[in-house]
């Protein structure tokens, strides 16, 4: 349930409500807004009489959250969550682009990719060092060496880094290098990983599972939120359907569906969503037009020689052209995208 406190509720009244809920075995998540405090109470007894809280001093309203996910729901938080990363925010007016290779492969490859990303005005470098591959014989990533390359390139180009963490034992290591931790599609239902990430204070990029419904995806985000990490960004990356002409079927409709059900930002990955380079730009344009809060795109200096996901990785020129197109589309729906690339370029060259 959600307990909305009155604007003039005192701290004592708020504490009294919290204590009452805790006594009834609820976990209480407090959110203090500019005007009002809202308490999200999860767990507890299903038959609990909300009237007991309604009559308490300082309480304005008690709402039952009927969705199975609670903290992720719009009922709990009617205003959008905005996740701050470095000097920008995901979930605000600006559409944030995260781009880079599928995997970190060599120092030169990471540097060239990062230079392209920074030049285009994108804000974040993506790249995997721990790779979840369908075959155990495929390239599995460079591990810590890859993380080091990615971090160094980000520092040179003033980019933030998003990279995947595959299991609980890697959280500490990956967290030392990354600004945002990616949970891959195959791990969307790795509940022990999600629980542990709830204890972290690093923002999480939670990909949609390969065959997950939107409700299952939101329930996975709930594991992280329930642990106290409120910086969760969802990533639609396509789901498996009967259609063989694309690697996955990118669910563009997930964007408005999520925005209605949840306050969490949603970004779109048209690279894994289609699996084919020539389909990435049209789907990226569609995602921005449909209201995505960001994009995750694979770009590689030499995609034909990529050690993973070459067929869906864009050439640098293609990616830069796409960014120019997105700068035309975003304002049409009242958003900006990757402002001030020139200003950043100047800052880097004078560093
Ligand atoms: C990736 O981003 O390279 C990746 C492996 O993504 P997903 O988990 O969506 O397949
Ligand atoms: Mn990939």
XYZ file of C-alpha atoms and ligand atoms in Angstrom:
362
model
C 0.000 0.000 0.000
C 0.989 3.620 -0.403
C 0.501 6.052 2.452
C 0.424 9.672 1.316
C 1.156 11.990 4.238
C -0.374 15.449 4.445
C 1.756 18.390 3.353
C 1.967 19.651 6.910
C 2.569 16.234 8.532
C 5.217 16.444 11.228
C 8.258 14.170 11.429
C 6.779 12.628 14.602
C 3.565 11.754 12.780
C 5.535 10.223 9.894
C 7.652 8.174 12.312
C 4.546 6.987 14.114
C 3.020 5.696 10.858
C 6.313 3.985 9.921
C 6.527 2.317 13.345
C 2.933 1.082 13.072
C 3.597 -0.421 9.639
C 6.855 -2.051 10.740
C 5.072 -3.543 13.754
C 2.611 -5.136 11.274
C 5.591 -6.638 9.404
C 5.629 -4.285 6.432
C 8.878 -3.142 4.807
C 8.597 0.610 4.530
C 10.198 2.640 1.720
C 10.078 6.348 2.340
C 10.120 8.904 -0.423
C 10.316 12.527 0.583
C 9.052 14.845 -2.144
C 9.188 18.639 -2.285
C 5.747 18.888 -0.690
C 4.753 15.518 0.673
C 6.205 12.357 2.117
C 4.990 9.103 0.615
C 5.481 5.754 2.353
C 5.458 2.556 0.325
C 4.620 -0.449 2.506
C 5.272 -3.885 1.047
C 4.843 -7.342 2.554
C 2.752 -7.445 5.719
C -0.601 -9.113 6.000
C -2.855 -9.208 2.894
C -5.979 -8.727 5.015
C -4.552 -5.735 6.813
C -7.229 -3.112 7.409
C -5.920 0.050 5.738
C -8.485 2.039 7.745
C -6.137 1.702 10.740
C -3.580 3.853 8.920
C -6.110 6.166 7.276
C -7.235 7.499 10.660
C -3.750 8.261 11.941
C -2.705 11.889 12.424
C -0.947 13.413 9.426
C -2.204 10.816 6.924
C -3.902 12.172 3.811
C -4.664 9.008 1.847
C -3.972 5.274 1.749
C -3.937 3.487 -1.605
C -3.657 -0.224 -2.203
C -1.156 -1.126 -4.934
C -2.974 -3.777 -6.914
C -0.066 -4.555 -9.270
C 2.176 -7.473 -8.196
C 5.188 -5.149 -8.486
C 4.889 -2.394 -5.915
C 7.912 -0.086 -5.731
C 8.221 -0.109 -9.539
C 4.606 0.954 -10.025
C 3.245 4.370 -10.916
C 0.894 4.092 -7.962
C 3.878 4.099 -5.618
C 5.635 6.947 -7.434
C 3.484 8.977 -9.848
C 6.403 11.091 -11.094
C 9.164 9.651 -13.317
C 12.367 8.421 -11.714
C 15.396 10.334 -12.940
C 18.731 8.554 -12.613
C 21.755 10.840 -12.318
C 24.995 9.728 -13.933
C 27.944 12.113 -13.979
C 26.721 15.399 -15.385
C 23.522 14.105 -16.986
C 20.302 12.358 -16.097
C 18.400 9.414 -17.557
C 14.630 9.881 -17.490
C 14.622 13.656 -17.900
C 14.104 15.651 -21.099
C 17.332 14.509 -22.683
C 17.496 11.184 -24.553
C 20.743 9.515 -23.474
C 22.722 7.466 -25.991
C 25.025 4.679 -24.778
C 27.156 3.206 -27.540
C 30.249 1.129 -28.139
C 31.346 -2.358 -29.078
C 29.660 -5.554 -27.952
C 32.952 -6.610 -26.313
C 36.183 -4.902 -25.405
C 38.766 -6.633 -27.625
C 41.939 -4.543 -27.875
C 43.231 -1.215 -26.584
C 43.001 0.294 -30.103
C 39.489 -1.006 -30.772
C 38.172 0.383 -27.475
C 39.922 3.727 -28.045
C 38.555 4.107 -31.582
C 35.052 3.179 -30.480
C 35.173 5.625 -27.552
C 36.453 8.409 -29.827
C 33.518 7.819 -32.206
C 31.029 7.783 -29.348
C 32.379 11.024 -27.832
C 32.615 12.763 -31.232
C 28.978 11.974 -31.959
C 27.846 13.552 -28.697
C 26.709 10.291 -27.054
C 27.170 10.313 -23.280
C 28.057 6.751 -22.354
C 30.395 4.060 -23.588
C 29.025 0.526 -23.598
C 31.221 -2.560 -23.877
C 31.379 -5.992 -22.331
C 34.298 -7.514 -20.465
C 32.301 -10.465 -19.106
C 30.196 -11.832 -21.958
C 27.222 -14.191 -21.633
C 27.661 -16.253 -24.837
C 25.306 -18.980 -26.018
C 28.290 -21.249 -26.744
C 31.039 -21.962 -24.204
C 33.480 -22.017 -27.176
C 32.731 -18.417 -28.226
C 34.821 -15.451 -27.041
C 33.932 -14.919 -23.383
C 35.391 -11.406 -22.943
C 38.688 -10.113 -21.581
C 37.580 -9.906 -17.941
C 39.369 -7.318 -15.803
C 41.743 -6.385 -18.623
C 38.712 -5.355 -20.681
C 37.299 -3.344 -17.787
C 40.596 -1.489 -17.469
C 40.606 -0.609 -21.203
C 36.996 0.582 -21.093
C 37.550 2.721 -17.973
C 40.682 4.335 -19.386
C 38.909 5.190 -22.663
C 35.970 6.678 -20.734
C 38.314 8.826 -18.686
C 40.117 10.068 -21.809
C 36.844 10.977 -23.543
C 34.727 12.030 -20.568
C 32.202 9.270 -21.015
C 30.367 7.216 -18.395
C 30.729 3.442 -18.625
C 27.984 0.826 -18.693
C 29.167 -2.785 -18.652
C 27.701 -6.153 -17.760
C 28.002 -7.975 -14.474
C 27.175 -11.666 -14.834
C 27.206 -12.956 -11.308
C 27.279 -11.991 -7.664
C 31.007 -12.674 -7.354
C 31.804 -10.029 -10.014
C 29.863 -7.116 -8.510
C 32.704 -5.698 -6.473
C 35.236 -5.946 -9.324
C 32.977 -4.568 -12.074
C 31.726 -1.861 -9.697
C 35.284 -0.552 -9.349
C 35.349 0.311 -13.077
C 31.733 0.929 -14.123
C 29.360 3.873 -13.666
C 26.352 1.686 -14.432
C 25.982 -2.083 -14.104
C 24.189 -3.941 -16.895
C 22.154 -7.041 -16.100
C 21.922 -9.021 -19.340
C 18.782 -10.566 -20.796
C 19.855 -14.051 -19.723
C 20.235 -12.875 -16.154
C 16.963 -10.963 -15.814
C 15.686 -13.752 -13.583
C 18.908 -14.363 -11.666
C 17.279 -13.385 -8.412
C 20.335 -13.717 -6.205
C 22.210 -11.328 -8.528
C 19.292 -8.870 -8.504
C 19.013 -9.001 -4.717
C 22.718 -8.288 -4.329
C 22.525 -5.382 -6.799
C 19.768 -3.962 -4.610
C 22.436 -3.449 -1.954
C 24.682 -1.561 -4.380
C 24.346 2.190 -4.952
C 25.539 2.014 -8.562
C 22.763 2.546 -11.158
C 21.498 -0.635 -12.814
C 20.552 -1.196 -16.470
C 18.123 -4.110 -16.394
C 17.607 -5.783 -19.756
C 14.358 -7.512 -20.596
C 14.662 -11.312 -20.581
C 14.614 -13.130 -23.903
C 11.071 -14.401 -23.331
C 9.967 -12.233 -20.433
C 6.611 -10.517 -20.184
C 6.592 -6.884 -19.127
C 5.177 -7.929 -15.748
C 8.028 -10.405 -15.147
C 10.516 -7.705 -16.142
C 8.991 -5.210 -13.680
C 8.999 -7.875 -10.968
C 12.728 -8.334 -11.590
C 13.254 -4.588 -11.168
C 11.339 -4.912 -7.899
C 14.109 -7.148 -6.484
C 16.642 -4.343 -6.984
C 14.302 -1.606 -5.724
C 13.305 -3.626 -2.659
C 16.978 -3.853 -1.704
C 17.158 -0.056 -1.584
C 18.772 0.721 -4.944
C 16.324 3.127 -6.575
C 18.474 3.863 -9.645
C 17.078 1.291 -12.047
C 16.779 1.843 -15.800
C 14.936 -0.736 -17.911
C 16.242 -1.795 -21.337
C 14.018 -3.272 -24.050
C 16.291 -5.456 -26.226
C 13.841 -7.557 -28.193
C 12.102 -10.782 -27.319
C 12.109 -14.184 -28.990
C 9.138 -14.752 -31.267
C 8.404 -17.107 -34.211
C 9.906 -14.541 -36.648
C 13.266 -15.660 -38.099
C 14.100 -12.598 -40.252
C 15.401 -10.697 -37.246
C 17.438 -12.028 -34.313
C 14.721 -10.879 -31.897
C 11.489 -8.920 -32.223
C 11.980 -5.431 -30.835
C 8.936 -4.508 -28.777
C 8.594 -0.759 -29.363
C 5.195 -0.833 -27.669
C 6.969 -1.732 -24.417
C 8.025 1.939 -24.165
C 4.544 3.480 -23.678
C 3.404 0.396 -21.741
C 6.255 0.771 -19.238
C 5.796 4.514 -19.017
C 2.177 3.964 -18.040
C 2.784 1.158 -15.532
C 6.036 2.332 -13.998
C 8.015 5.438 -13.086
C 11.302 3.812 -14.194
C 13.092 5.133 -17.305
C 13.233 2.807 -20.316
C 15.975 2.687 -22.944
C 15.958 0.660 -26.137
C 18.658 -1.573 -27.631
C 17.942 -1.860 -31.365
C 21.210 -3.782 -31.944
C 20.240 -6.945 -30.044
C 16.620 -6.142 -30.873
C 17.175 -6.795 -34.581
C 20.602 -8.467 -34.878
C 21.179 -6.787 -38.237
C 23.086 -3.559 -38.800
C 20.765 -2.205 -41.507
C 17.766 -2.476 -39.166
C 19.380 -0.613 -36.267
C 18.921 2.979 -37.483
C 15.208 2.645 -38.375
C 14.460 1.028 -35.003
C 16.537 3.612 -33.116
C 14.583 6.394 -34.831
C 11.308 4.651 -33.998
C 12.318 4.185 -30.352
C 13.118 7.876 -29.890
C 9.870 8.861 -31.621
C 7.983 6.479 -29.297
C 9.419 8.152 -26.204
C 12.443 6.047 -25.191
C 14.571 7.700 -22.496
C 17.739 6.447 -24.134
C 19.337 4.065 -26.618
C 21.975 1.341 -26.283
C 23.720 0.809 -29.607
C 26.604 -1.393 -30.738
C 29.220 0.414 -32.817
C 32.622 -1.029 -33.758
C 35.558 0.487 -35.680
C 35.783 -2.686 -37.797
C 32.545 -4.674 -37.384
C 33.534 -7.350 -39.903
C 36.336 -8.401 -37.566
C 34.404 -8.062 -34.300
C 34.790 -10.987 -31.895
C 31.095 -10.814 -30.992
C 27.937 -9.387 -32.588
C 29.666 -7.985 -35.704
C 26.561 -8.323 -37.907
C 24.565 -5.969 -35.707
C 27.383 -3.498 -34.975
C 27.265 -0.197 -36.863
C 30.195 1.313 -38.717
C 31.300 4.603 -37.116
C 30.023 6.689 -40.085
C 26.612 5.001 -39.883
C 26.383 5.722 -36.187
C 27.311 9.379 -36.634
C 24.679 9.742 -39.364
C 22.102 8.175 -37.045
C 22.963 10.633 -34.282
C 22.386 13.531 -36.681
C 18.966 12.090 -37.581
C 18.031 11.623 -33.934
C 18.816 15.280 -33.286
C 16.010 16.118 -35.710
C 13.519 13.589 -34.328
C 13.915 14.234 -30.579
C 12.773 17.897 -30.584
C 9.625 16.892 -32.487
C 8.427 15.162 -29.314
C 9.779 17.780 -26.925
C 13.055 16.030 -26.077
C 16.672 16.941 -26.635
C 19.416 14.495 -27.457
C 23.105 14.617 -26.710
C 23.466 18.337 -26.431
C 26.803 20.098 -26.683
C 29.044 17.547 -28.451
C 31.206 20.429 -29.651
C 31.646 21.795 -26.130
C 32.774 18.403 -24.896
C 35.158 17.969 -27.828
C 36.768 21.280 -26.972
C 37.100 20.280 -23.313
C 38.794 16.995 -24.222
C 41.233 18.533 -26.670
C 42.321 21.089 -24.062
C 42.671 18.532 -21.282
C 25.083 -7.143 -24.799
O 24.614 -6.031 -24.463
O 26.130 -7.277 -25.479
C 24.295 -8.363 -24.478
C 24.881 -9.541 -24.331
O 22.969 -8.103 -24.391
P 21.717 -9.046 -24.039
O 21.886 -9.457 -22.611
O 20.548 -8.148 -24.285
O 21.746 -10.218 -25.002
Mn 26.286 -7.799 -27.962
